[in-house]
mmCIF file of C-alpha atoms in Angstrom:
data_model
loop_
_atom_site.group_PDB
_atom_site.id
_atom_site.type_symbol
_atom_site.label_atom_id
_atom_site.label_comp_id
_atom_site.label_asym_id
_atom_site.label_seq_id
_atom_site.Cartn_x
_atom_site.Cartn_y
_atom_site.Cartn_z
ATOM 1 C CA UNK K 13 11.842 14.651 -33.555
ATOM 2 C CA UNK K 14 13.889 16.528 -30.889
ATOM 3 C CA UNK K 15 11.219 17.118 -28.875
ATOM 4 C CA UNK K 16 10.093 13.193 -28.999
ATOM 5 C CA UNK K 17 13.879 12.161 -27.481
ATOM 6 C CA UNK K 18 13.484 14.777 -24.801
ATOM 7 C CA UNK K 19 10.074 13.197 -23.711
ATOM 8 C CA UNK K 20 11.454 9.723 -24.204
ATOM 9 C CA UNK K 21 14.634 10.636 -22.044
ATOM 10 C CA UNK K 22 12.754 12.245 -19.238
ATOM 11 C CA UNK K 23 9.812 9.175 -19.321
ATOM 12 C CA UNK K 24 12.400 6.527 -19.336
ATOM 13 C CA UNK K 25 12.569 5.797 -15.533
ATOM 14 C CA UNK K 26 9.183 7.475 -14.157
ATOM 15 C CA UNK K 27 9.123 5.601 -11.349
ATOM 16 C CA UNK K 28 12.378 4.241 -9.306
ATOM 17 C CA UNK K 29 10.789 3.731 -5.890
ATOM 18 C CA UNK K 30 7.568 2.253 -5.594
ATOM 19 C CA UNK K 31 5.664 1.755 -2.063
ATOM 20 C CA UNK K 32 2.656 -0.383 -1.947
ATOM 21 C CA UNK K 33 0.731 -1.099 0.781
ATOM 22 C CA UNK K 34 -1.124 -4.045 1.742
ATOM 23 C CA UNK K 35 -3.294 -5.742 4.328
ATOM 24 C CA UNK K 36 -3.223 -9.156 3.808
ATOM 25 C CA UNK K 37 -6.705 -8.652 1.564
ATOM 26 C CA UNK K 38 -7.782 -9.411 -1.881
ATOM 27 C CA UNK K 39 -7.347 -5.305 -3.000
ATOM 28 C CA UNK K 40 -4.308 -4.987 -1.128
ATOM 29 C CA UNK K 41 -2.907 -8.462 -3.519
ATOM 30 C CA UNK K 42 -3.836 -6.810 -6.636
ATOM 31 C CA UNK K 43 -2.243 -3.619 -5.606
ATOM 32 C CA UNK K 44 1.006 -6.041 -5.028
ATOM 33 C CA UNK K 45 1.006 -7.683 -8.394
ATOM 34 C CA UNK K 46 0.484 -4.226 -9.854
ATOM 35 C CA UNK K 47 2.847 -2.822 -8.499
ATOM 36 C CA UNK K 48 5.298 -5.659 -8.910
ATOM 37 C CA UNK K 49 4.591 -5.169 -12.792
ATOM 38 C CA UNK K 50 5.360 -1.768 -12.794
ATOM 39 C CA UNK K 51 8.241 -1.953 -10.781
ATOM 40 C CA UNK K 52 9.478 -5.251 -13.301
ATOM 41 C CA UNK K 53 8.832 -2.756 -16.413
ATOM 42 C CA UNK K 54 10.266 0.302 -14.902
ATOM 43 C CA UNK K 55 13.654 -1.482 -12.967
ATOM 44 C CA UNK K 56 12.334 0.315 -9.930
ATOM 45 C CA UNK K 57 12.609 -0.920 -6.402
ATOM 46 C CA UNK K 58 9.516 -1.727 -4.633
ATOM 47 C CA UNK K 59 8.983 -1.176 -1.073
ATOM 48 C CA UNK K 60 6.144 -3.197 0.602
ATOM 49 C CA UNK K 61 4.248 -1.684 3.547
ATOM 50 C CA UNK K 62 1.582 -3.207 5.908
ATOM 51 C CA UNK K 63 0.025 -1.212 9.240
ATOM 52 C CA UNK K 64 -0.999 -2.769 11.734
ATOM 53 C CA UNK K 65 -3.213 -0.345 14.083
ATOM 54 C CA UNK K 66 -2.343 -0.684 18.215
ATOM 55 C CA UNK K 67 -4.527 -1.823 20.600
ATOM 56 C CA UNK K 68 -6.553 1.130 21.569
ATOM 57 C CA UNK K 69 -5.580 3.186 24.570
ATOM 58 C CA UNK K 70 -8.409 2.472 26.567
ATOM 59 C CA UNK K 71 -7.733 -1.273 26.355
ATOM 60 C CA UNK K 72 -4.278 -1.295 28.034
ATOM 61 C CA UNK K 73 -6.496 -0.290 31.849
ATOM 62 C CA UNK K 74 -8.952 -2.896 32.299
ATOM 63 C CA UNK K 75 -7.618 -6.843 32.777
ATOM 64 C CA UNK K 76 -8.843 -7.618 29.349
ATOM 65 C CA UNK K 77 -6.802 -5.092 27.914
ATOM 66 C CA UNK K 78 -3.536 -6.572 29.182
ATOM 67 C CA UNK K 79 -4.535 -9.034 26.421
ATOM 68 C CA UNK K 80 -4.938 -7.100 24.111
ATOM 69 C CA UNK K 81 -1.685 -5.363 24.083
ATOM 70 C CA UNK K 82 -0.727 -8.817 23.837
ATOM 71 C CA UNK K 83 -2.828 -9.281 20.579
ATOM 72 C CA UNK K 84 -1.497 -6.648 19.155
ATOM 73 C CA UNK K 85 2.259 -8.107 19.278
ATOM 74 C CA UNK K 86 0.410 -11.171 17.751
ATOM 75 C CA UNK K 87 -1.855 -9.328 14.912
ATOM 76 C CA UNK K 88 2.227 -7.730 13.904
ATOM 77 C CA UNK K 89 3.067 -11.354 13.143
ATOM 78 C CA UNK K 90 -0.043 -12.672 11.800
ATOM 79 C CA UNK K 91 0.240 -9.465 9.182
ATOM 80 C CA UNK K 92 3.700 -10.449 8.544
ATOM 81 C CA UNK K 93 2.803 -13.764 7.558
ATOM 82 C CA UNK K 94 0.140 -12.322 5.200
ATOM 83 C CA UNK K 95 2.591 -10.287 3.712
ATOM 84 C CA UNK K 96 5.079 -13.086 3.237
ATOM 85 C CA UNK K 97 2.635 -15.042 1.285
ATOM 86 C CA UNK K 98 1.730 -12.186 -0.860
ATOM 87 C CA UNK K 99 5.469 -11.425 -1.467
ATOM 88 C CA UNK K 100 6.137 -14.753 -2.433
ATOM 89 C CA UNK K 101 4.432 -14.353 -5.855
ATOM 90 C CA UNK K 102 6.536 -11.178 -6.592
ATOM 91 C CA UNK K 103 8.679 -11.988 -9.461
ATOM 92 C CA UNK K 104 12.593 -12.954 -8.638
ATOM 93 C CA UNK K 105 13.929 -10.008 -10.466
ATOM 94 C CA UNK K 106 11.925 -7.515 -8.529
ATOM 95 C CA UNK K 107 14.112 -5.967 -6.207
ATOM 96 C CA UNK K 108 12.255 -6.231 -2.907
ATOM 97 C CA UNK K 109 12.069 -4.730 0.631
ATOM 98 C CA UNK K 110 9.137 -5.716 3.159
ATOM 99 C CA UNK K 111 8.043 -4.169 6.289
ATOM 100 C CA UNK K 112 5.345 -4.532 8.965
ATOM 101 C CA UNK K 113 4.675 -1.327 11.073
ATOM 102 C CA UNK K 114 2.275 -0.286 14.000
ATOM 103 C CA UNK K 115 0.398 2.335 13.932
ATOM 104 C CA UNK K 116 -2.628 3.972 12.360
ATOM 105 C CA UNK K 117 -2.892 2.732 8.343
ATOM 106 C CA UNK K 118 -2.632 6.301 7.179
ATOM 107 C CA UNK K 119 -0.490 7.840 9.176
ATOM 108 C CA UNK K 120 2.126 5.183 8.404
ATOM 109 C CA UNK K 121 1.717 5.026 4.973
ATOM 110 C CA UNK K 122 2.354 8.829 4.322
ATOM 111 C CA UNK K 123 5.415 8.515 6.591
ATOM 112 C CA UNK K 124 7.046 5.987 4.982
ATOM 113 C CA UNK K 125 6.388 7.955 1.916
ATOM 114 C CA UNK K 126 8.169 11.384 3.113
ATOM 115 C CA UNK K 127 10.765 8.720 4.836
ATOM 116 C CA UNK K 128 11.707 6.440 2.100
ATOM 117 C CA UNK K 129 11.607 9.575 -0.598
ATOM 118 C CA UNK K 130 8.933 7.169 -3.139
ATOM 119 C CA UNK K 131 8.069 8.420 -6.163
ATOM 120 C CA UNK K 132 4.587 6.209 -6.725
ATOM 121 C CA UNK K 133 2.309 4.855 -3.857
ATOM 122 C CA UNK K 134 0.254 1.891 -4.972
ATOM 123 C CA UNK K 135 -2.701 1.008 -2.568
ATOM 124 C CA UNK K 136 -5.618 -1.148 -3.154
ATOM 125 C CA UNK K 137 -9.752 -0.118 -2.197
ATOM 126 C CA UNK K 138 -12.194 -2.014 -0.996
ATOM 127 C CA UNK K 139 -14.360 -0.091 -3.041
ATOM 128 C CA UNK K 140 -16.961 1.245 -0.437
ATOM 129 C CA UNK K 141 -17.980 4.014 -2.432
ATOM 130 C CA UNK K 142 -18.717 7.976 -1.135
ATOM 131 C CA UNK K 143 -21.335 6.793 1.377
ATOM 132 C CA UNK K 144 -19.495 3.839 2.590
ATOM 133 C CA UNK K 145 -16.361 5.676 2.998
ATOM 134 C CA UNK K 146 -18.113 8.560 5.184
ATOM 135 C CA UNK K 147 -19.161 6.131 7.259
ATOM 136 C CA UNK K 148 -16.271 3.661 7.516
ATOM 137 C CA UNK K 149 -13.384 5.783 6.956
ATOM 138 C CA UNK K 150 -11.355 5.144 3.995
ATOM 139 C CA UNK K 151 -7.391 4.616 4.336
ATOM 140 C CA UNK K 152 -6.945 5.073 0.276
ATOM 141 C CA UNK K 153 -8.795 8.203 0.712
ATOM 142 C CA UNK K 154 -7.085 9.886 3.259
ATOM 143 C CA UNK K 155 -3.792 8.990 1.855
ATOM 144 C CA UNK K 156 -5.116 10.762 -1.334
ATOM 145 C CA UNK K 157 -5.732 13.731 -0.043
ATOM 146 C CA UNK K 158 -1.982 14.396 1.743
ATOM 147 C CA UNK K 159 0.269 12.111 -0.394
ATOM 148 C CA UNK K 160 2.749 14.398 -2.368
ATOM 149 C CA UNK K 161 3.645 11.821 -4.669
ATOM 150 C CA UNK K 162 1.039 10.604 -7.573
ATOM 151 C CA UNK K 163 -0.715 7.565 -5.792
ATOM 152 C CA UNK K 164 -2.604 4.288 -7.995
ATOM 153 C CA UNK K 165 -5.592 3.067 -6.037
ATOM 154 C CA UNK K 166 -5.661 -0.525 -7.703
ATOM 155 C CA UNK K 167 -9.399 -1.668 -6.878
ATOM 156 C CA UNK K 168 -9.236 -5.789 -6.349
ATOM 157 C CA UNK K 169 -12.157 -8.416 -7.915
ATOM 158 C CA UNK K 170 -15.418 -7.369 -7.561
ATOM 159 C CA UNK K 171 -15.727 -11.348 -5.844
ATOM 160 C CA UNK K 172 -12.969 -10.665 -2.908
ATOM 161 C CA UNK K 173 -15.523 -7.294 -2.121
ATOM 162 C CA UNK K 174 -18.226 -9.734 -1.598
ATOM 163 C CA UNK K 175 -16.599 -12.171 0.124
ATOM 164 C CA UNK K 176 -14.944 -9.984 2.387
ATOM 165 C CA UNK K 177 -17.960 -7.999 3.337
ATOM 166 C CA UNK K 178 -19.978 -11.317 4.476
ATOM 167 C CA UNK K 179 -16.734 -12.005 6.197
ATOM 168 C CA UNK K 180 -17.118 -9.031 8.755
#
């Protein structure tokens, strides 16, 4: 009986500070509402993340690539109206904070990690599988492999993988 209290007492609150990250997709979504349930059952806040990679170096030389610096001013909004939307069907008494941030997917992720001292990273997959991922690079994967924290990779409807892939 003792020993059941103890448990119960340190499993109460397993999670107070939950980042997610998302990327305006379909996996990224059901990583949201996920972690939005979690976050509901557990009374933890939930931090919402979205990278948005820079223009690439070589870009910012040629005449075209003045535009694309531009873009990439643009592609911060256009993922912060993606985000918005996918916020909006968080419920009201999930306490909520939202940020868009350049840089590399990864990279950002695991810094807002160490930064904003989480205790659970949610993340969704697109579900590329080992060969895919060698080839395409995998975000949830790398994060995997250096996140200190335990990390859910929430894997969205096998549908929005389709669709998404004919997309590209």
């Amino acid at each position: 009986m003792r020993w059941r209290r103890r448990c119960a007492a340190s499993l109460s609150a397993v999670f107070l500070n939950i980042l997610v990250a998302i990327d305006g997709s379909e996996h990224g979504a059901a990583a949201l509402r996920t972690a939005a349930q979690l976050a509901r059952e557990e009374h933890a806040r939930l931090t919402v993340v979205t990278a948005v990679p820079p223009a690439p170096a070589f870009s910012q030389l040629t005449a075209p690539g003045v535009a694309a610096v531009g873009d990439a001013a643009h592609l911060l909004g256009e993922a912060g109206a993606r985000m918005v939307t996918q916020i909006a069907a968080v419920p009201d008494d999930v306490s909520v904070t939202s940020m868009v941030v350049p840089g590399q997917p990864a990279k950002v992720i695991l810094e807002r990690l160490r930064e904003g001292r989480h205790d659970l990273l949610v993340m969704g997959t697109r579900g590329h599988g080992r060969v895919g991922s060698a080839l395409l690079g995998s975000v949830s994967q790398a994060v995997l492999h250096e996140a200190e924290v335990p990390v859910l990779v929430v894997r969205g409807p096998r549908a929005a993988a389709s669709s998404e892939a004919s997309d590209r």
